[in-house]
Amino acid sequence: MKVGDLVKWESVMNDSMDHHSVDYGVVVKMSRTGHLTESAEVLFNDGETAWFDTQRLAVVSESR
């Protein structure tokens, strides 16, 4: 995963997983959070940004 990648983030809205939301965004910043782990700052369509562990994101389209 790298800056510019289009990513998908799925959020479960209740414990039974009946309801969940899917959001798409673009990675704007990467940060090493441990020896083997990284986090990505993601910019979403509504202009909001948030940090996520890269293991919770799925790359939809890689940047060139």
GROMACS .gro file of N, CA, C and O in nm:
model
  256
    1MET      N    1   0.086  -0.117   0.000
    1MET     CA    2   0.000   0.000   0.000
    1MET      C    3   0.091   0.123   0.000
    1MET      O    4   0.192   0.126   0.068
    2LYS      N    5   0.048   0.224  -0.080
    2LYS     CA    6   0.129   0.346  -0.087
    2LYS      C    7   0.038   0.467  -0.111
    2LYS      O    8  -0.081   0.452  -0.142
    3VAL      N    9   0.097   0.585  -0.096
    3VAL     CA   10   0.024   0.710  -0.118
    3VAL      C   11  -0.031   0.711  -0.260
    3VAL      O   12   0.039   0.676  -0.355
    4GLY      N   13  -0.158   0.747  -0.274
    4GLY     CA   14  -0.224   0.754  -0.403
    4GLY      C   15  -0.313   0.635  -0.433
    4GLY      O   16  -0.393   0.640  -0.526
    5ASP      N   17  -0.299   0.527  -0.357
    5ASP     CA   18  -0.383   0.409  -0.379
    5ASP      C   19  -0.527   0.437  -0.340
    5ASP      O   20  -0.553   0.506  -0.241
    6LEU      N   21  -0.621   0.384  -0.419
    6LEU     CA   22  -0.762   0.387  -0.383
    6LEU      C   23  -0.788   0.266  -0.295
    6LEU      O   24  -0.752   0.153  -0.331
    7VAL      N   25  -0.846   0.288  -0.177
    7VAL     CA   26  -0.868   0.180  -0.082
    7VAL      C   27  -1.014   0.171  -0.040
    7VAL      O   28  -1.090   0.268  -0.052
    8LYS      N   29  -1.050   0.053   0.010
    8LYS     CA   30  -1.185   0.027   0.061
    8LYS      C   31  -1.175  -0.003   0.209
    8LYS      O   32  -1.087  -0.079   0.252
    9TRP      N   33  -1.267   0.055   0.287
    9TRP     CA   34  -1.274   0.030   0.430
    9TRP      C   35  -1.416  -0.013   0.464
    9TRP      O   36  -1.512   0.055   0.429
   10GLU      N   37  -1.428  -0.130   0.527
   10GLU     CA   38  -1.559  -0.182   0.566
   10GLU      C   39  -1.576  -0.167   0.715
   10GLU      O   40  -1.489  -0.205   0.793
   11SER      N   41  -1.690  -0.112   0.756
   11SER     CA   42  -1.720  -0.089   0.896
   11SER      C   43  -1.845  -0.166   0.934
   11SER      O   44  -1.949  -0.152   0.870
   12VAL      N   45  -1.835  -0.249   1.038
   12VAL     CA   46  -1.952  -0.322   1.088
   12VAL      C   47  -2.029  -0.230   1.182
   12VAL      O   48  -1.971  -0.173   1.274
   13MET      N   49  -2.159  -0.217   1.159
   13MET     CA   50  -2.239  -0.123   1.237
   13MET      C   51  -2.309  -0.188   1.355
   13MET      O   52  -2.365  -0.121   1.439
   14ASN      N   53  -2.309  -0.323   1.363
   14ASN     CA   54  -2.362  -0.393   1.480
   14ASN      C   55  -2.295  -0.528   1.494
   14ASN      O   56  -2.227  -0.574   1.403
   15ASP      N   57  -2.312  -0.592   1.606
   15ASP     CA   58  -2.241  -0.718   1.634
   15ASP      C   59  -2.285  -0.834   1.547
   15ASP      O   60  -2.209  -0.927   1.525
   16SER      N   61  -2.407  -0.832   1.496
   16SER     CA   62  -2.454  -0.944   1.415
   16SER      C   63  -2.409  -0.933   1.269
   16SER      O   64  -2.436  -1.021   1.190
   17MET      N   65  -2.343  -0.825   1.235
   17MET     CA   66  -2.293  -0.799   1.099
   17MET      C   67  -2.405  -0.791   0.996
   17MET      O   68  -2.382  -0.809   0.877
   18ASP      N   69  -2.529  -0.765   1.043
   18ASP     CA   70  -2.640  -0.745   0.950
   18ASP      C   71  -2.623  -0.614   0.872
   18ASP      O   72  -2.664  -0.605   0.757
   19HIS      N   73  -2.566  -0.516   0.937
   19HIS     CA   74  -2.549  -0.385   0.876
   19HIS      C   75  -2.401  -0.348   0.878
   19HIS      O   76  -2.336  -0.358   0.981
   20HIS      N   77  -2.353  -0.307   0.763
   20HIS     CA   78  -2.217  -0.259   0.754
   20HIS      C   79  -2.211  -0.152   0.646
   20HIS      O   80  -2.300  -0.142   0.561
   21SER      N   81  -2.109  -0.070   0.655
   21SER     CA   82  -2.091   0.033   0.553
   21SER      C   83  -1.957   0.012   0.485
   21SER      O   84  -1.863  -0.041   0.544
   22VAL      N   85  -1.951   0.053   0.361
   22VAL     CA   86  -1.829   0.045   0.283
   22VAL      C   87  -1.795   0.185   0.237
   22VAL      O   88  -1.880   0.254   0.180
   23ASP      N   89  -1.674   0.229   0.265
   23ASP     CA   90  -1.628   0.361   0.222
   23ASP      C   91  -1.503   0.345   0.138
   23ASP      O   92  -1.422   0.255   0.160
   24TYR      N   93  -1.489   0.434   0.040
   24TYR     CA   94  -1.372   0.434  -0.046
   24TYR      C   95  -1.298   0.566  -0.027
   24TYR      O   96  -1.359   0.670  -0.007
   25GLY      N   97  -1.167   0.561  -0.034
   25GLY     CA   98  -1.088   0.681  -0.018
   25GLY      C   99  -0.950   0.663  -0.079
   25GLY      O  100  -0.915   0.555  -0.129
   26VAL      N  101  -0.871   0.769  -0.073
   26VAL     CA  102  -0.736   0.770  -0.130
   26VAL      C  103  -0.636   0.787  -0.017
   26VAL      O  104  -0.653   0.872   0.071
   27VAL      N  105  -0.531   0.705  -0.019
   27VAL     CA  106  -0.425   0.715   0.081
   27VAL      C  107  -0.347   0.843   0.057
   27VAL      O  108  -0.297   0.867  -0.054
   28VAL      N  109  -0.339   0.929   0.161
   28VAL     CA  110  -0.267   1.055   0.147
   28VAL      C  111  -0.137   1.057   0.228
   28VAL      O  112  -0.050   1.141   0.203
   29LYS      N  113  -0.122   0.965   0.323
   29LYS     CA  114  -0.001   0.962   0.405
   29LYS      C  115   0.015   0.823   0.463
   29LYS      O  116  -0.083   0.757   0.497
   30MET      N  117   0.141   0.779   0.476
   30MET     CA  118   0.172   0.650   0.538
   30MET      C  119   0.260   0.674   0.660
   30MET      O  120   0.339   0.769   0.662
   31SER      N  121   0.247   0.586   0.760
   31SER     CA  122   0.328   0.598   0.881
   31SER      C  123   0.359   0.459   0.935
   31SER      O  124   0.270   0.375   0.945
   32ARG      N  125   0.485   0.436   0.968
   32ARG     CA  126   0.523   0.309   1.030
   32ARG      C  127   0.482   0.316   1.176
   32ARG      O  128   0.518   0.409   1.248
   33THR      N  129   0.404   0.217   1.222
   33THR     CA  130   0.353   0.218   1.359
   33THR      C  131   0.418   0.112   1.446
   33THR      O  132   0.393   0.105   1.565
   34GLY      N  133   0.499   0.030   1.388
   34GLY     CA  134   0.569  -0.075   1.460
   34GLY      C  135   0.676  -0.133   1.371
   34GLY      O  136   0.700  -0.085   1.260
   35HIS      N  137   0.740  -0.238   1.418
   35HIS     CA  138   0.848  -0.299   1.340
   35HIS      C  139   0.796  -0.353   1.206
   35HIS      O  140   0.863  -0.340   1.104
   36LEU      N  141   0.677  -0.412   1.208
   36LEU     CA  142   0.621  -0.472   1.087
   36LEU      C  143   0.486  -0.413   1.046
   36LEU      O  144   0.423  -0.463   0.953
   37THR      N  145   0.440  -0.309   1.115
   37THR     CA  146   0.306  -0.257   1.087
   37THR      C  147   0.312  -0.113   1.038
   37THR      O  148   0.403  -0.038   1.070
   38GLU      N  149   0.209  -0.078   0.958
   38GLU     CA  150   0.196   0.058   0.906
   38GLU      C  151   0.052   0.104   0.919
   38GLU      O  152  -0.040   0.023   0.925
   39SER      N  153   0.035   0.235   0.922
   39SER     CA  154  -0.097   0.297   0.918
   39SER      C  155  -0.104   0.388   0.797
   39SER      O  156  -0.002   0.438   0.750
   40ALA      N  157  -0.226   0.408   0.749
   40ALA     CA  158  -0.248   0.494   0.634
   40ALA      C  159  -0.351   0.601   0.670
   40ALA      O  160  -0.453   0.570   0.732
   41GLU      N  161  -0.323   0.725   0.632
   41GLU     CA  162  -0.423   0.831   0.644
   41GLU      C  163  -0.500   0.831   0.514
   41GLU      O  164  -0.441   0.840   0.405
   42VAL      N  165  -0.633   0.821   0.525
   42VAL     CA  166  -0.719   0.807   0.408
   42VAL      C  167  -0.810   0.929   0.397
   42VAL      O  168  -0.872   0.971   0.496
   43LEU      N  169  -0.818   0.986   0.277
   43LEU     CA  170  -0.907   1.096   0.246
   43LEU      C  171  -1.031   1.039   0.178
   43LEU      O  172  -1.021   0.973   0.075
   44PHE      N  173  -1.148   1.065   0.239
   44PHE     CA  174  -1.274   1.012   0.187
   44PHE      C  175  -1.346   1.118   0.103
   44PHE      O  176  -1.309   1.235   0.103
   45ASN      N  177  -1.451   1.075   0.032
   45ASN     CA  178  -1.527   1.163  -0.059
   45ASN      C  179  -1.584   1.285   0.011
   45ASN      O  180  -1.600   1.391  -0.052
   46ASP      N  181  -1.618   1.273   0.139
   46ASP     CA  182  -1.678   1.386   0.211
   46ASP      C  183  -1.575   1.485   0.263
   46ASP      O  184  -1.608   1.581   0.331
   47GLY      N  185  -1.447   1.463   0.231
   47GLY     CA  186  -1.341   1.554   0.273
   47GLY      C  187  -1.278   1.519   0.406
   47GLY      O  188  -1.180   1.581   0.446
   48GLU      N  189  -1.335   1.421   0.476
   48GLU     CA  190  -1.281   1.379   0.605
   48GLU      C  191  -1.159   1.289   0.584
   48GLU      O  192  -1.151   1.216   0.486
   49THR      N  193  -1.065   1.297   0.679
   49THR     CA  194  -0.951   1.206   0.678
   49THR      C  195  -0.950   1.127   0.808
   49THR      O  196  -1.000   1.174   0.911
   50ALA      N  197  -0.894   1.006   0.803
   50ALA     CA  198  -0.882   0.922   0.922
   50ALA      C  199  -0.765   0.827   0.903
   50ALA      O  200  -0.730   0.793   0.790
   51TRP      N  201  -0.705   0.787   1.016
   51TRP     CA  202  -0.595   0.691   1.015
   51TRP      C  203  -0.647   0.551   1.038
   51TRP      O  204  -0.734   0.530   1.124
   52PHE      N  205  -0.592   0.453   0.964
   52PHE     CA  206  -0.630   0.312   0.978
   52PHE      C  207  -0.506   0.225   0.971
   52PHE      O  208  -0.412   0.255   0.896
   53ASP      N  209  -0.509   0.114   1.043
   53ASP     CA  210  -0.409   0.011   1.026
   53ASP      C  211  -0.424  -0.043   0.885
   53ASP      O  212  -0.536  -0.070   0.841
   54THR      N  213  -0.316  -0.058   0.812
   54THR     CA  214  -0.325  -0.101   0.672
   54THR      C  215  -0.386  -0.240   0.658
   54THR      O  216  -0.439  -0.273   0.552
   55GLN      N  217  -0.383  -0.320   0.764
   55GLN     CA  218  -0.444  -0.453   0.758
   55GLN      C  219  -0.596  -0.446   0.753
   55GLN      O  220  -0.661  -0.543   0.716
   56ARG      N  221  -0.654  -0.331   0.787
   56ARG     CA  222  -0.800  -0.315   0.786
   56ARG      C  223  -0.850  -0.254   0.654
   56ARG      O  224  -0.968  -0.233   0.637
   57LEU      N  225  -0.758  -0.225   0.563
   57LEU     CA  226  -0.792  -0.164   0.435
   57LEU      C  227  -0.763  -0.262   0.321
   57LEU      O  228  -0.672  -0.343   0.332
   58ALA      N  229  -0.839  -0.248   0.214
   58ALA     CA  230  -0.815  -0.329   0.094
   58ALA      C  231  -0.786  -0.235  -0.023
   58ALA      O  232  -0.862  -0.140  -0.048
   59VAL      N  233  -0.678  -0.259  -0.094
   59VAL     CA  234  -0.643  -0.178  -0.211
   59VAL      C  235  -0.738  -0.215  -0.325
   59VAL      O  236  -0.749  -0.331  -0.362
   60VAL      N  237  -0.806  -0.113  -0.379
   60VAL     CA  238  -0.897  -0.132  -0.492
   60VAL      C  239  -0.824  -0.105  -0.623
   60VAL      O  240  -0.839  -0.178  -0.720
   61SER      N  241  -0.744   0.000  -0.624
   61SER     CA  242  -0.669   0.038  -0.742
   61SER      C  243  -0.538   0.103  -0.698
   61SER      O  244  -0.540   0.199  -0.621
   62GLU      N  245  -0.427   0.050  -0.748
   62GLU     CA  246  -0.297   0.105  -0.711
   62GLU      C  247  -0.265   0.229  -0.793
   62GLU      O  248  -0.299   0.236  -0.911
   63SER      N  249  -0.197   0.325  -0.728
   63SER     CA  250  -0.151   0.443  -0.802
   63SER      C  251  -0.032   0.402  -0.886
   63SER      O  252   0.030   0.299  -0.865
   64ARG      N  253   0.000   0.484  -0.983
   64ARG     CA  254   0.112   0.450  -1.073
   64ARG      C  255   0.241   0.498  -1.019
   64ARG      O  256   0.271   0.574  -0.949
   0.00000   0.00000   0.00000
